[in-house]
mmCIF file of C-alpha atoms in Angstrom:
data_model
loop_
_atom_site.group_PDB
_atom_site.id
_atom_site.type_symbol
_atom_site.label_atom_id
_atom_site.label_comp_id
_atom_site.label_asym_id
_atom_site.label_seq_id
_atom_site.Cartn_x
_atom_site.Cartn_y
_atom_site.Cartn_z
ATOM 1 C CA UNK A 612 45.708 38.156 99.012
ATOM 2 C CA UNK A 613 45.170 40.579 96.179
ATOM 3 C CA UNK A 614 42.031 39.752 94.210
ATOM 4 C CA UNK A 615 41.835 40.458 90.482
ATOM 5 C CA UNK A 616 38.494 41.109 88.782
ATOM 6 C CA UNK A 617 38.151 41.191 85.009
ATOM 7 C CA UNK A 618 35.283 42.570 82.992
ATOM 8 C CA UNK A 619 33.494 41.538 80.998
ATOM 9 C CA UNK A 620 33.589 37.770 81.529
ATOM 10 C CA UNK A 621 32.888 37.337 77.831
ATOM 11 C CA UNK A 622 32.294 39.472 74.794
ATOM 12 C CA UNK A 623 31.281 39.009 71.186
ATOM 13 C CA UNK A 624 33.154 40.902 68.504
ATOM 14 C CA UNK A 625 33.858 40.916 64.798
ATOM 15 C CA UNK A 626 37.106 40.955 62.873
ATOM 16 C CA UNK A 627 38.386 44.521 62.770
ATOM 17 C CA UNK A 628 36.671 45.600 65.985
ATOM 18 C CA UNK A 629 38.472 47.437 68.742
ATOM 19 C CA UNK A 630 38.255 45.353 71.925
ATOM 20 C CA UNK A 631 38.899 46.521 75.477
ATOM 21 C CA UNK A 632 39.171 44.302 78.557
ATOM 22 C CA UNK A 633 39.529 45.715 82.032
ATOM 23 C CA UNK A 634 41.157 44.301 85.138
ATOM 24 C CA UNK A 635 40.769 45.709 88.634
ATOM 25 C CA UNK A 636 42.938 44.841 91.631
ATOM 26 C CA UNK A 637 41.587 44.800 95.190
ATOM 27 C CA UNK A 638 44.547 46.944 96.266
ATOM 28 C CA UNK A 639 47.287 48.868 94.522
ATOM 29 C CA UNK A 640 49.680 46.697 92.559
ATOM 30 C CA UNK A 641 51.652 49.649 91.158
ATOM 31 C CA UNK A 642 52.268 48.446 87.573
ATOM 32 C CA UNK A 643 52.953 44.786 88.324
ATOM 33 C CA UNK A 644 50.311 43.494 85.962
ATOM 34 C CA UNK A 645 50.678 40.998 83.135
ATOM 35 C CA UNK A 646 48.293 39.864 80.394
ATOM 36 C CA UNK A 647 48.058 36.402 78.827
ATOM 37 C CA UNK A 648 46.172 34.876 75.928
ATOM 38 C CA UNK A 649 44.994 31.266 76.048
ATOM 39 C CA UNK A 650 43.510 29.189 73.249
ATOM 40 C CA UNK A 651 41.635 25.922 73.889
ATOM 41 C CA UNK A 652 43.918 23.040 74.790
ATOM 42 C CA UNK A 653 47.009 25.242 74.858
ATOM 43 C CA UNK A 654 49.180 26.806 77.547
ATOM 44 C CA UNK A 655 48.748 30.538 78.122
ATOM 45 C CA UNK A 656 50.949 32.932 76.174
ATOM 46 C CA UNK A 657 52.425 36.110 77.631
ATOM 47 C CA UNK A 658 51.263 39.219 75.756
ATOM 48 C CA UNK A 659 52.087 42.209 77.954
ATOM 49 C CA UNK A 660 54.071 42.628 81.154
ATOM 50 C CA UNK A 661 54.539 45.485 83.597
ATOM 51 C CA UNK A 662 51.128 46.798 82.537
ATOM 52 C CA UNK A 663 52.213 48.190 79.166
ATOM 53 C CA UNK A 664 55.341 46.461 77.801
ATOM 54 C CA UNK A 665 54.721 44.281 74.772
ATOM 55 C CA UNK A 666 56.348 40.864 74.959
ATOM 56 C CA UNK A 667 58.746 40.151 72.100
ATOM 57 C CA UNK A 668 56.972 38.800 69.040
ATOM 58 C CA UNK A 669 53.504 39.950 70.061
ATOM 59 C CA UNK A 670 51.692 42.020 67.395
ATOM 60 C CA UNK A 671 51.481 45.750 68.013
ATOM 61 C CA UNK A 672 47.667 45.700 67.841
ATOM 62 C CA UNK A 673 47.842 44.560 71.476
ATOM 63 C CA UNK A 674 48.432 47.257 74.062
ATOM 64 C CA UNK A 675 48.107 47.632 77.810
ATOM 65 C CA UNK A 676 47.671 50.564 80.134
ATOM 66 C CA UNK A 677 46.919 51.448 83.724
ATOM 67 C CA UNK A 678 48.490 51.620 87.148
ATOM 68 C CA UNK A 679 47.443 51.304 90.758
ATOM 69 C CA UNK A 680 44.249 49.261 90.713
ATOM 70 C CA UNK A 681 42.809 49.718 87.207
ATOM 71 C CA UNK A 682 44.247 48.246 84.035
ATOM 72 C CA UNK A 683 43.191 47.779 80.431
ATOM 73 C CA UNK A 684 44.104 45.438 77.589
ATOM 74 C CA UNK A 685 43.190 46.755 74.147
ATOM 75 C CA UNK A 686 43.194 44.975 70.811
ATOM 76 C CA UNK A 687 43.064 47.740 68.229
ATOM 77 C CA UNK A 688 41.769 45.673 65.317
ATOM 78 C CA UNK A 689 40.635 42.155 66.184
ATOM 79 C CA UNK A 690 42.064 39.421 63.950
ATOM 80 C CA UNK A 691 40.722 35.873 63.482
ATOM 81 C CA UNK A 692 43.589 34.426 65.543
ATOM 82 C CA UNK A 693 42.711 36.688 68.491
ATOM 83 C CA UNK A 694 39.556 34.795 69.448
ATOM 84 C CA UNK A 695 40.689 33.346 72.762
ATOM 85 C CA UNK A 696 40.472 33.818 76.507
ATOM 86 C CA UNK A 697 42.507 36.598 78.123
ATOM 87 C CA UNK A 698 43.771 36.677 81.695
ATOM 88 C CA UNK A 699 45.334 39.407 83.768
ATOM 89 C CA UNK A 700 47.786 38.441 86.533
ATOM 90 C CA UNK A 701 49.339 40.480 89.313
ATOM 91 C CA UNK A 702 52.866 39.883 90.605
ATOM 92 C CA UNK A 703 53.068 42.502 93.380
ATOM 93 C CA UNK A 704 51.662 40.442 96.250
ATOM 94 C CA UNK A 705 52.080 36.784 95.550
ATOM 95 C CA UNK A 706 50.625 35.922 92.174
ATOM 96 C CA UNK A 707 46.918 36.040 91.293
ATOM 97 C CA UNK A 708 45.026 35.692 88.038
ATOM 98 C CA UNK A 709 41.799 37.319 87.011
ATOM 99 C CA UNK A 710 38.929 34.989 86.162
ATOM 100 C CA UNK A 711 39.394 35.462 82.410
ATOM 101 C CA UNK A 712 37.589 37.150 79.527
ATOM 102 C CA UNK A 713 36.490 35.031 76.589
ATOM 103 C CA UNK A 714 36.487 36.843 73.246
ATOM 104 C CA UNK A 715 34.028 35.148 70.914
ATOM 105 C CA UNK A 716 33.056 35.609 67.290
ATOM 106 C CA UNK A 717 29.985 37.755 66.794
ATOM 107 C CA UNK B 779 65.206 27.963 72.429
ATOM 108 C CA UNK B 780 63.551 27.621 75.801
ATOM 109 C CA UNK B 781 61.474 24.515 76.427
ATOM 110 C CA UNK B 782 59.659 23.215 79.466
ATOM 111 C CA UNK B 783 58.577 19.596 79.017
ATOM 112 C CA UNK B 784 56.250 18.051 81.575
ATOM 113 C CA UNK B 785 55.541 14.467 82.528
ATOM 114 C CA UNK B 786 52.516 12.607 81.240
ATOM 115 C CA UNK B 787 48.929 12.395 82.390
ATOM 116 C CA UNK B 788 48.142 10.750 85.733
ATOM 117 C CA UNK B 789 45.045 9.075 87.164
ATOM 118 C CA UNK B 790 45.061 9.026 90.946
ATOM 119 C CA UNK B 791 42.820 7.789 93.747
ATOM 120 C CA UNK B 792 41.434 10.223 96.316
ATOM 121 C CA UNK B 793 43.821 10.594 99.221
ATOM 122 C CA UNK B 794 46.880 9.727 97.150
ATOM 123 C CA UNK B 795 49.765 12.015 96.134
ATOM 124 C CA UNK B 796 50.888 12.968 92.653
ATOM 125 C CA UNK B 797 54.296 14.226 91.531
ATOM 126 C CA UNK B 798 54.579 16.115 88.243
ATOM 127 C CA UNK B 799 57.922 16.910 86.645
ATOM 128 C CA UNK B 800 59.009 19.807 84.445
ATOM 129 C CA UNK B 801 62.277 19.493 82.518
ATOM 130 C CA UNK B 802 63.853 22.744 81.383
ATOM 131 C CA UNK B 803 66.165 23.254 78.427
ATOM 132 C CA UNK B 804 67.539 26.128 76.374
ATOM 133 C CA UNK B 805 68.508 28.338 79.315
ATOM 134 C CA UNK B 806 70.352 28.216 82.629
ATOM 135 C CA UNK B 807 67.906 26.411 84.920
ATOM 136 C CA UNK B 808 69.077 28.151 88.095
ATOM 137 C CA UNK B 809 68.622 31.671 86.695
ATOM 138 C CA UNK B 810 64.806 31.666 86.750
ATOM 139 C CA UNK B 811 62.053 30.633 89.128
ATOM 140 C CA UNK B 812 59.669 27.812 88.264
ATOM 141 C CA UNK B 813 56.017 28.400 89.060
ATOM 142 C CA UNK B 814 53.092 25.983 89.031
ATOM 143 C CA UNK B 815 49.648 26.981 87.780
ATOM 144 C CA UNK B 816 46.620 24.740 87.488
ATOM 145 C CA UNK B 817 43.404 24.900 85.503
ATOM 146 C CA UNK B 818 40.314 22.803 86.090
ATOM 147 C CA UNK B 819 38.284 21.961 82.991
ATOM 148 C CA UNK B 820 36.469 25.047 81.736
ATOM 149 C CA UNK B 821 37.823 27.151 84.596
ATOM 150 C CA UNK B 822 40.430 29.874 85.008
ATOM 151 C CA UNK B 823 44.096 29.803 85.953
ATOM 152 C CA UNK B 824 45.107 29.274 89.563
ATOM 153 C CA UNK B 825 48.647 29.986 90.762
ATOM 154 C CA UNK B 826 49.946 27.391 93.225
ATOM 155 C CA UNK B 827 53.424 28.624 94.097
ATOM 156 C CA UNK B 828 57.020 29.201 93.037
ATOM 157 C CA UNK B 829 60.417 27.647 93.546
ATOM 158 C CA UNK B 830 63.874 29.118 93.070
ATOM 159 C CA UNK B 831 65.982 26.341 91.528
ATOM 160 C CA UNK B 832 69.229 27.907 92.719
ATOM 161 C CA UNK B 833 68.424 28.110 96.433
ATOM 162 C CA UNK B 834 65.523 25.680 96.615
ATOM 163 C CA UNK B 835 63.466 28.389 98.311
ATOM 164 C CA UNK B 836 59.727 28.120 97.795
ATOM 165 C CA UNK B 837 56.578 30.176 98.230
ATOM 166 C CA UNK B 838 53.135 28.608 98.173
ATOM 167 C CA UNK B 839 49.681 30.090 97.729
ATOM 168 C CA UNK B 840 47.826 29.947 101.031
ATOM 169 C CA UNK B 841 45.234 27.569 99.588
ATOM 170 C CA UNK B 842 47.870 24.888 98.995
ATOM 171 C CA UNK B 843 50.064 25.352 102.078
ATOM 172 C CA UNK B 844 50.620 22.023 103.774
ATOM 173 C CA UNK B 845 49.580 20.029 100.712
ATOM 174 C CA UNK B 846 52.045 21.052 98.016
ATOM 175 C CA UNK B 847 55.802 20.567 97.850
ATOM 176 C CA UNK B 848 58.008 22.002 95.102
ATOM 177 C CA UNK B 849 61.500 20.624 94.638
ATOM 178 C CA UNK B 850 64.187 20.393 91.989
ATOM 179 C CA UNK B 851 67.125 18.389 90.711
ATOM 180 C CA UNK B 852 69.583 20.864 89.254
ATOM 181 C CA UNK B 853 71.775 18.145 87.751
ATOM 182 C CA UNK B 854 68.999 17.324 85.277
ATOM 183 C CA UNK B 855 67.364 20.780 85.139
ATOM 184 C CA UNK B 856 64.072 19.399 86.384
ATOM 185 C CA UNK B 857 61.495 20.840 88.746
ATOM 186 C CA UNK B 858 58.854 18.833 90.572
ATOM 187 C CA UNK B 859 55.481 19.594 92.092
ATOM 188 C CA UNK B 860 53.961 17.112 94.519
ATOM 189 C CA UNK B 861 50.370 17.506 95.690
ATOM 190 C CA UNK B 862 49.120 15.296 98.487
ATOM 191 C CA UNK B 863 45.744 14.278 99.944
ATOM 192 C CA UNK B 864 44.186 14.487 96.517
ATOM 193 C CA UNK B 865 40.451 15.035 96.147
ATOM 194 C CA UNK B 866 38.194 15.230 93.130
ATOM 195 C CA UNK B 867 38.470 19.026 93.065
ATOM 196 C CA UNK B 868 42.192 18.649 92.274
ATOM 197 C CA UNK B 869 41.354 17.236 88.851
ATOM 198 C CA UNK B 870 42.973 19.769 86.524
ATOM 199 C CA UNK B 871 45.716 20.472 84.025
ATOM 200 C CA UNK B 872 48.869 21.449 85.880
ATOM 201 C CA UNK B 873 51.357 23.783 84.161
ATOM 202 C CA UNK B 874 54.891 24.762 85.045
ATOM 203 C CA UNK B 875 55.954 28.232 83.968
ATOM 204 C CA UNK B 876 59.257 30.062 84.073
ATOM 205 C CA UNK B 877 59.534 33.505 85.610
ATOM 206 C CA UNK B 878 62.251 35.919 86.523
ATOM 207 C CA UNK B 879 62.519 37.171 90.094
ATOM 208 C CA UNK B 880 60.631 39.685 92.129
ATOM 209 C CA UNK B 881 57.549 41.789 91.577
ATOM 210 C CA UNK B 882 58.419 42.488 87.939
ATOM 211 C CA UNK B 883 58.257 38.793 87.162
ATOM 212 C CA UNK B 884 56.098 37.337 84.442
ATOM 213 C CA UNK B 885 55.466 33.808 83.169
ATOM 214 C CA UNK B 886 57.254 33.953 79.845
ATOM 215 C CA UNK B 887 57.550 30.243 79.006
ATOM 216 C CA UNK B 888 55.129 27.481 79.887
ATOM 217 C CA UNK B 889 55.146 23.705 79.831
ATOM 218 C CA UNK B 890 52.590 21.843 77.767
ATOM 219 C CA UNK B 891 50.510 20.907 80.797
ATOM 220 C CA UNK B 892 49.887 17.649 82.656
ATOM 221 C CA UNK B 893 46.358 16.381 83.192
ATOM 222 C CA UNK B 894 45.835 14.960 86.664
ATOM 223 C CA UNK B 895 42.558 13.132 87.144
ATOM 224 C CA UNK B 896 41.446 12.221 90.670
ATOM 225 C CA UNK B 897 38.838 9.500 90.635
ATOM 226 C CA UNK B 898 37.901 6.481 92.707
#
C-alpha cells in the first residue's frame, strides 16, 4: 500500500498568514492527489483534486502543487473559517489518507 | 443537489455485525462509486473500500478484507456497508462518500456520518 505522510501534524497561524502543508507519498502517485478540509463534527470537504485543480466553489486562496511523491497545499491568506484539519489522499494505488494537519489559531 | 443520507447511530456488542446504509439522491446512483471511510474519535480518516453500484464490483482495503461487505439496492439508490466481528477498536464515525471512477477519482460528496459504538 502507498503510505502518505503529512507535515507538520499541527501548526499555529494567524489570520492573514500564508500557510503551507506538505504531503509525501511512499512511492510515485503521479498527480493522483486530493486535499480535504474537515471541521469538528463535520464530514470532510473536497478542496483540490488531481494535485492542483480547485474544486468548484472553493476560494482561490487555496492552491495545490506537486507531482510524483511530493505535494503541497497552500493557503495564501488564512481566514477565520480556515481553521480546521487538512488531509491529503492518494487515489493511484487504492486509496490512502495522510494523518492530517491541524491548523490552529495562534 | 447531491445528497448522501446515512442511517442512524448504532451501539453494538463485541463480536456482532453492523450494517450502515447510505441513500443517494440528486444524481444517477449507478454513475458513481460509493466509498466508505471511517474515523475514530480524535483520529484521522481511514478508507475502507469502494463499491460500483452499477456492477456491484467491490474493492476493500487489505485491513478489512474478510470482515467488510459492501452491497447496494439500485431500486432505492442505497448503498450498504456491513462490518462483522466487531471489536472496541471499530468504534468510529463511518462515512459514505461518492467518487467517480479510476485513479482520477476524488470524494466529492459525503454523507453526514454514522457513529458506531462497540461496547459490552
